[in-house]
């Protein structure tokens, strides 16, 4: 339904929300990994985890870097309401690890941002995108960050397992994004479903308007009928009054 679709968009835009949710129910871990749904491990995850087992940074993320004033990164638009004079950092989220203490920091910052966002009258402001928010807050608050080595993660436009047959030659590497025709078909079906729901909703609105019109029309006709009955009743009484003297005479 539309609510589920809206929720998916919120979670995509705010990937850090997943960390707050998991940390709330599983609070006793030092670090939390997140792998997006379209990350495919071609073999075992263990070599990847072993590579970063001794890293103690609060944030492990792909393509971690500072975005200076010369940067034209899309997500820097309309964020002056929060980061007017701050250094801006970014990263890439298909795979990410955040420390327990950093999750607490980020959650408190999101709460603070929401309070400011909801009271700021600037209609052009954008809510801070997760891949900007997390590295920026981590770094600017004195926490540590590390750029994940892309040697163990193969990134390109899109992988289709039906075409590449990666699983036939396991290499213990991560691939992103792996979607292929099956996911494309699902996305197409989802789009068609959303269009049908939209049409049905519009039709329902039209039907509601028609029902409302008919209800109002019935009320109007009842009112007119009542007025006519009253008028006929008055005329009948008048006729009787006039007839009675004549009959007596």
C-alpha atoms as a printed R data frame, in Angstrom:
    type eleno elety resid chain resno       x       y       z
1   ATOM     1    CA   UNK     A     1   0.000   0.000   0.000
2   ATOM     2    CA   UNK     A     2   0.982   3.652  -0.155
3   ATOM     3    CA   UNK     A     3   1.985   3.733   3.519
4   ATOM     4    CA   UNK     A     4   4.386   0.849   2.975
5   ATOM     5    CA   UNK     A     5   5.814   2.584  -0.096
6   ATOM     6    CA   UNK     A     6   6.311   5.811   1.866
7   ATOM     7    CA   UNK     A     7   7.991   3.883   4.689
8   ATOM     8    CA   UNK     A     8  10.416   2.262   2.232
9   ATOM     9    CA   UNK     A     9  11.381   5.681   0.886
10  ATOM    10    CA   UNK     A    10  11.959   7.008   4.407
11  ATOM    11    CA   UNK     A    11  14.230   4.066   5.267
12  ATOM    12    CA   UNK     A    12  16.134   4.411   1.983
13  ATOM    13    CA   UNK     A    13  16.738   8.111   2.629
14  ATOM    14    CA   UNK     A    14  17.563   7.539   6.304
15  ATOM    15    CA   UNK     A    15  19.572   4.319   6.328
16  ATOM    16    CA   UNK     A    16  20.897   5.159   9.793
17  ATOM    17    CA   UNK     A    17  17.410   4.551  11.224
18  ATOM    18    CA   UNK     A    18  18.044   0.804  10.892
19  ATOM    19    CA   UNK     A    19  20.927   1.082  13.345
20  ATOM    20    CA   UNK     A    20  18.758   2.803  15.968
21  ATOM    21    CA   UNK     A    21  16.100   0.128  15.656
22  ATOM    22    CA   UNK     A    22  18.492  -2.819  15.984
23  ATOM    23    CA   UNK     A    23  20.497  -1.148  18.741
24  ATOM    24    CA   UNK     A    24  17.294  -0.599  20.712
25  ATOM    25    CA   UNK     A    25  16.509  -4.326  20.789
26  ATOM    26    CA   UNK     A    26  20.103  -5.611  20.748
27  ATOM    27    CA   UNK     A    27  22.026  -3.017  22.781
28  ATOM    28    CA   UNK     A    28  24.977  -5.084  24.003
29  ATOM    29    CA   UNK     A    29  27.249  -5.092  20.960
30  ATOM    30    CA   UNK     A    30  30.278  -2.898  20.329
31  ATOM    31    CA   UNK     A    31  29.699  -2.612  16.569
32  ATOM    32    CA   UNK     A    32  26.842  -3.144  14.127
33  ATOM    33    CA   UNK     A    33  27.181  -4.051  10.448
34  ATOM    34    CA   UNK     A    34  24.611  -3.225   7.799
35  ATOM    35    CA   UNK     A    35  24.453  -4.860   4.361
36  ATOM    36    CA   UNK     A    36  21.880  -3.542   1.924
37  ATOM    37    CA   UNK     A    37  19.498  -6.033   0.343
38  ATOM    38    CA   UNK     A    38  21.232  -5.862  -3.051
39  ATOM    39    CA   UNK     A    39  24.695  -6.760  -1.741
40  ATOM    40    CA   UNK     A    40  25.611 -10.291  -2.807
41  ATOM    41    CA   UNK     A    41  28.334 -12.325  -1.106
42  ATOM    42    CA   UNK     A    42  29.889 -14.698  -3.609
43  ATOM    43    CA   UNK     A    43  31.036 -17.297  -1.120
44  ATOM    44    CA   UNK     A    44  31.749 -16.652   2.563
45  ATOM    45    CA   UNK     A    45  31.456 -13.398   4.524
46  ATOM    46    CA   UNK     A    46  34.243 -14.439   6.874
47  ATOM    47    CA   UNK     A    47  37.212 -13.077   4.855
48  ATOM    48    CA   UNK     A    48  35.492  -9.701   4.706
49  ATOM    49    CA   UNK     A    49  34.828  -9.633   8.458
50  ATOM    50    CA   UNK     A    50  38.391 -10.829   9.176
51  ATOM    51    CA   UNK     A    51  39.776  -7.898   7.202
52  ATOM    52    CA   UNK     A    52  38.192  -5.382   9.595
53  ATOM    53    CA   UNK     A    53  38.167  -7.368  12.825
54  ATOM    54    CA   UNK     A    54  40.885  -5.234  14.422
55  ATOM    55    CA   UNK     A    55  39.613  -1.878  13.189
56  ATOM    56    CA   UNK     A    56  38.358   0.199  16.118
57  ATOM    57    CA   UNK     A    57  36.979   3.220  14.250
58  ATOM    58    CA   UNK     A    58  33.434   4.309  14.999
59  ATOM    59    CA   UNK     A    59  32.493   4.323  11.339
60  ATOM    60    CA   UNK     A    60  33.544   2.027   8.498
61  ATOM    61    CA   UNK     A    61  32.065   3.156   5.220
62  ATOM    62    CA   UNK     A    62  32.824   3.160   1.512
63  ATOM    63    CA   UNK     A    63  34.145   6.283  -0.226
64  ATOM    64    CA   UNK     A    64  34.526   8.275   2.963
65  ATOM    65    CA   UNK     A    65  35.808  11.761   2.198
66  ATOM    66    CA   UNK     A    66  35.344  15.462   2.838
67  ATOM    67    CA   UNK     A    67  33.198  17.392   0.385
68  ATOM    68    CA   UNK     A    68  34.701  20.860   0.138
69  ATOM    69    CA   UNK     A    69  32.994  23.997  -1.143
70  ATOM    70    CA   UNK     A    70  34.078  23.025  -4.679
71  ATOM    71    CA   UNK     A    71  32.178  19.743  -4.465
72  ATOM    72    CA   UNK     A    72  28.932  19.600  -6.450
73  ATOM    73    CA   UNK     A    73  27.612  16.559  -4.586
74  ATOM    74    CA   UNK     A    74  23.841  16.502  -5.018
75  ATOM    75    CA   UNK     A    75  23.043  15.937  -1.330
76  ATOM    76    CA   UNK     A    76  24.736  19.168  -0.272
77  ATOM    77    CA   UNK     A    77  21.803  21.183  -1.580
78  ATOM    78    CA   UNK     A    78  19.614  23.116   0.858
79  ATOM    79    CA   UNK     A    79  21.330  21.928   4.044
80  ATOM    80    CA   UNK     A    80  22.410  25.361   5.292
81  ATOM    81    CA   UNK     A    81  19.693  25.293   7.950
82  ATOM    82    CA   UNK     A    82  21.873  22.724   9.777
83  ATOM    83    CA   UNK     A    83  25.363  22.791   8.269
84  ATOM    84    CA   UNK     A    84  25.859  26.406   7.235
85  ATOM    85    CA   UNK     A    85  29.449  26.680   8.489
86  ATOM    86    CA   UNK     A    86  30.323  23.022   9.029
87  ATOM    87    CA   UNK     A    87  32.696  20.765   7.171
88  ATOM    88    CA   UNK     A    88  30.753  18.260   5.102
89  ATOM    89    CA   UNK     A    89  31.690  14.598   4.787
90  ATOM    90    CA   UNK     A    90  30.126  11.831   2.748
91  ATOM    91    CA   UNK     A    91  30.238   8.118   2.159
92  ATOM    92    CA   UNK     A    92  28.527   5.252   0.364
93  ATOM    93    CA   UNK     A    93  26.232   2.890   2.236
94  ATOM    94    CA   UNK     A    94  25.812  -0.573   0.658
95  ATOM    95    CA   UNK     A    95  28.053  -1.867   3.458
96  ATOM    96    CA   UNK     A    96  28.617   0.040   6.673
97  ATOM    97    CA   UNK     A    97  29.667  -0.518  10.294
98  ATOM    98    CA   UNK     A    98  28.911   1.869  13.190
99  ATOM    99    CA   UNK     A    99  29.987   1.617  16.814
100 ATOM   100    CA   UNK     A   100  27.537   1.451  19.695
101 ATOM   101    CA   UNK     A   101  28.613   4.798  21.098
102 ATOM   102    CA   UNK     A   102  28.371   6.450  17.674
103 ATOM   103    CA   UNK     A   103  24.815   5.172  17.257
104 ATOM   104    CA   UNK     A   104  23.884   6.959  20.485
105 ATOM   105    CA   UNK     A   105  25.462  10.153  19.154
106 ATOM   106    CA   UNK     A   106  23.707   9.935  15.790
107 ATOM   107    CA   UNK     A   107  20.328   9.233  17.344
108 ATOM   108    CA   UNK     A   108  20.583  12.265  19.625
109 ATOM   109    CA   UNK     A   109  21.622  14.419  16.644
110 ATOM   110    CA   UNK     A   110  18.638  13.246  14.585
111 ATOM   111    CA   UNK     A   111  16.328  14.250  17.447
112 ATOM   112    CA   UNK     A   112  17.957  17.671  17.643
113 ATOM   113    CA   UNK     A   113  17.803  18.111  13.866
114 ATOM   114    CA   UNK     A   114  14.095  17.237  13.839
115 ATOM   115    CA   UNK     A   115  13.360  19.926  16.434
116 ATOM   116    CA   UNK     A   116  15.192  22.544  14.371
117 ATOM   117    CA   UNK     A   117  13.756  21.319  11.067
118 ATOM   118    CA   UNK     A   118  10.173  21.502  12.334
119 ATOM   119    CA   UNK     A   119  10.555  25.072  13.619
120 ATOM   120    CA   UNK     A   120  12.567  26.518  10.729
121 ATOM   121    CA   UNK     A   121  10.436  28.587   8.328
122 ATOM   122    CA   UNK     A   122  12.714  27.977   5.344
123 ATOM   123    CA   UNK     A   123  10.571  25.989   2.890
124 ATOM   124    CA   UNK     A   124  13.580  25.229   0.681
125 ATOM   125    CA   UNK     A   125  15.435  23.200   3.323
126 ATOM   126    CA   UNK     A   126  16.143  19.498   2.840
127 ATOM   127    CA   UNK     A   127  16.220  16.843   5.537
128 ATOM   128    CA   UNK     A   128  19.832  15.647   5.769
129 ATOM   129    CA   UNK     A   129  20.514  12.561   3.646
130 ATOM   130    CA   UNK     A   130  21.954   9.640   5.617
131 ATOM   131    CA   UNK     A   131  25.138   9.237   3.562
132 ATOM   132    CA   UNK     A   132  25.971  12.849   4.381
133 ATOM   133    CA   UNK     A   133  24.568  13.004   7.915
134 ATOM   134    CA   UNK     A   134  26.431  10.012   9.373
135 ATOM   135    CA   UNK     A   135  30.004  10.794   8.187
136 ATOM   136    CA   UNK     A   136  29.565  14.507   8.923
137 ATOM   137    CA   UNK     A   137  28.328  14.041  12.485
138 ATOM   138    CA   UNK     A   138  30.832  11.279  13.227
139 ATOM   139    CA   UNK     A   139  33.798  13.355  12.059
140 ATOM   140    CA   UNK     A   140  32.748  16.776  13.319
141 ATOM   141    CA   UNK     A   141  32.086  15.406  16.808
142 ATOM   142    CA   UNK     A   142  35.559  13.931  17.184
143 ATOM   143    CA   UNK     A   143  34.659  10.317  16.441
144 ATOM   144    CA   UNK     A   144  36.764   8.226  14.071
145 ATOM   145    CA   UNK     A   145  36.014   6.997  10.555
146 ATOM   146    CA   UNK     A   146  37.732   4.680   8.088
147 ATOM   147    CA   UNK     A   147  37.312   4.191   4.351
148 ATOM   148    CA   UNK     A   148  36.483   0.555   3.514
149 ATOM   149    CA   UNK     A   149  38.809  -0.965   0.937
150 ATOM   150    CA   UNK     A   150  36.922  -1.530  -2.305
151 ATOM   151    CA   UNK     A   151  39.136  -4.489  -3.178
152 ATOM   152    CA   UNK     A   152  36.724  -6.788  -1.338
153 ATOM   153    CA   UNK     A   153  33.615  -5.108  -2.698
154 ATOM   154    CA   UNK     A   154  32.995  -4.974  -6.421
155 ATOM   155    CA   UNK     A   155  30.857  -2.007  -7.415
156 ATOM   156    CA   UNK     A   156  29.373  -1.334 -10.832
157 ATOM   157    CA   UNK     A   157  26.093  -0.232 -12.381
158 ATOM   158    CA   UNK     A   158  24.245  -3.511 -11.855
159 ATOM   159    CA   UNK     A   159  24.805  -7.274 -11.677
160 ATOM   160    CA   UNK     A   160  22.418  -9.926 -12.887
161 ATOM   161    CA   UNK     A   161  23.210 -13.363 -11.467
162 ATOM   162    CA   UNK     A   162  21.384 -15.024 -14.349
163 ATOM   163    CA   UNK     A   163  23.846 -13.445 -16.779
164 ATOM   164    CA   UNK     A   164  27.080 -13.335 -14.784
165 ATOM   165    CA   UNK     A   165  26.681 -16.729 -13.008
166 ATOM   166    CA   UNK     A   166  28.987 -15.402 -10.273
167 ATOM   167    CA   UNK     A   167  28.028 -18.225  -7.934
168 ATOM   168    CA   UNK     A   168  29.720 -20.745 -10.214
169 ATOM   169    CA   UNK     A   169  33.114 -19.292  -9.226
170 ATOM   170    CA   UNK     A   170  33.038 -18.263  -5.534
171 ATOM   171    CA   UNK     A   171  35.645 -15.613  -4.712
172 ATOM   172    CA   UNK     A   172  34.426 -14.517  -1.237
173 ATOM   173    CA   UNK     A   173  33.882 -10.974  -2.502
174 ATOM   174    CA   UNK     A   174  30.864  -8.714  -2.170
175 ATOM   175    CA   UNK     A   175  29.049  -7.449  -5.237
176 ATOM   176    CA   UNK     A   176  26.753  -4.433  -5.448
177 ATOM   177    CA   UNK     A   177  24.161  -3.887  -6.756
178 ATOM   178    CA   UNK     A   178  22.871  -7.364  -7.610
179 ATOM   179    CA   UNK     A   179  19.329  -7.078  -8.909
180 ATOM   180    CA   UNK     A   180  18.832  -8.539 -12.339
181 ATOM   181    CA   UNK     A   181  15.661  -9.319 -14.222
182 ATOM   182    CA   UNK     A   182  13.839 -10.851 -11.265
183 ATOM   183    CA   UNK     A   183  14.137  -7.644  -9.222
184 ATOM   184    CA   UNK     A   184  13.358  -5.586 -12.301
185 ATOM   185    CA   UNK     A   185  10.184  -7.600 -12.805
186 ATOM   186    CA   UNK     A   186   9.269  -7.129  -9.161
187 ATOM   187    CA   UNK     A   187   9.846  -3.386  -9.468
188 ATOM   188    CA   UNK     A   188   7.704  -3.293 -12.604
189 ATOM   189    CA   UNK     A   189   4.931  -5.210 -10.865
190 ATOM   190    CA   UNK     A   190   5.189  -2.866  -7.891
191 ATOM   191    CA   UNK     A   191   4.884   0.135 -10.203
192 ATOM   192    CA   UNK     A   192   1.868  -1.390 -11.905
193 ATOM   193    CA   UNK     A   193   0.334  -2.172  -8.505
194 ATOM   194    CA   UNK     A   194   0.881   1.417  -7.338
195 ATOM   195    CA   UNK     A   195  -0.717   2.723 -10.539
196 ATOM   196    CA   UNK     A   196  -3.750   0.463 -10.058
197 ATOM   197    CA   UNK     A   197  -4.092   1.556  -6.427
198 ATOM   198    CA   UNK     A   198  -3.853   5.183  -7.553
199 ATOM   199    CA   UNK     A   199  -6.583   4.642 -10.141
200 ATOM   200    CA   UNK     A   200  -8.777   2.841  -7.608
201 ATOM   201    CA   UNK     A   201  -8.247   5.602  -5.081
202 ATOM   202    CA   UNK     A   202  -9.238   8.192  -7.685
203 ATOM   203    CA   UNK     A   203 -12.246   6.095  -8.616
204 ATOM   204    CA   UNK     A   204 -13.174   5.776  -4.960
205 ATOM   205    CA   UNK     A   205 -12.931   9.539  -4.607
206 ATOM   206    CA   UNK     A   206 -15.207   9.957  -7.637
207 ATOM   207    CA   UNK     A   207 -17.645   7.463  -6.181
208 ATOM   208    CA   UNK     A   208 -17.546   9.265  -2.832
209 ATOM   209    CA   UNK     A   209 -18.301  12.546  -4.585
210 ATOM   210    CA   UNK     A   210 -21.169  10.888  -6.510
211 ATOM   211    CA   UNK     A   211 -22.596   9.371  -3.320
212 ATOM   212    CA   UNK     A   212 -22.299  12.739  -1.573
213 ATOM   213    CA   UNK     A   213 -24.109  14.419  -4.472
214 ATOM   214    CA   UNK     A   214 -26.894  11.815  -4.364
215 ATOM   215    CA   UNK     A   215 -27.221  12.112  -0.585
216 ATOM   216    CA   UNK     A   216 -27.501  15.897  -0.878
217 ATOM   217    CA   UNK     A   217 -30.005  15.538  -3.705
218 ATOM   218    CA   UNK     A   218 -32.121  13.149  -1.626
219 ATOM   219    CA   UNK     A   219 -32.046  15.624   1.255
220 ATOM   220    CA   UNK     A   220 -33.108  18.430  -1.074
221 ATOM   221    CA   UNK     A   221 -35.956  16.366  -2.525
222 ATOM   222    CA   UNK     A   222 -37.106  15.384   0.955
223 ATOM   223    CA   UNK     A   223 -37.044  19.013   2.010
224 ATOM   224    CA   UNK     A   224 -39.067  20.038  -1.070
225 ATOM   225    CA   UNK     A   225 -41.514  17.190  -0.517
226 ATOM   226    CA   UNK     A   226 -41.932  18.185   3.119
227 ATOM   227    CA   UNK     A   227 -42.567  21.781   2.099
228 ATOM   228    CA   UNK     A   228 -45.118  20.647  -0.489
229 ATOM   229    CA   UNK     A   229 -46.898  18.473   2.088
230 ATOM   230    CA   UNK     A   230 -47.010  21.402   4.499
231 ATOM   231    CA   UNK     A   231 -48.322  23.670   1.754
232 ATOM   232    CA   UNK     A   232 -50.995  21.145   0.744
233 ATOM   233    CA   UNK     A   233 -51.902  20.686   4.374
234 ATOM   234    CA   UNK     A   234 -52.331  24.442   4.809
235 ATOM   235    CA   UNK     A   235 -54.413  24.635   1.617
236 ATOM   236    CA   UNK     A   236 -56.558  21.716   2.777
237 ATOM   237    CA   UNK     A   237 -57.181  23.396   6.128
238 ATOM   238    CA   UNK     A   238 -58.060  26.632   4.347
239 ATOM   239    CA   UNK     A   239 -60.487  24.851   2.048
240 ATOM   240    CA   UNK     A   240 -62.162  23.150   4.978
241 ATOM   241    CA   UNK     A   241 -62.530  26.454   6.792
242 ATOM   242    CA   UNK     A   242 -64.170  27.985   3.758
243 ATOM   243    CA   UNK     A   243 -66.432  25.028   3.122
244 ATOM   244    CA   UNK     A   244 -67.772  24.625   6.626
245 ATOM   245    CA   UNK     A   245 -69.629  28.027   6.714
246 ATOM   246    CA   UNK     A   246 -71.049  27.422   3.277
247 ATOM   247    CA   UNK     A   247 -72.309  24.000   4.279
248 ATOM   248    CA   UNK     A   248 -73.942  25.436   7.337
249 ATOM   249    CA   UNK     A   249 -75.734  27.997   5.191
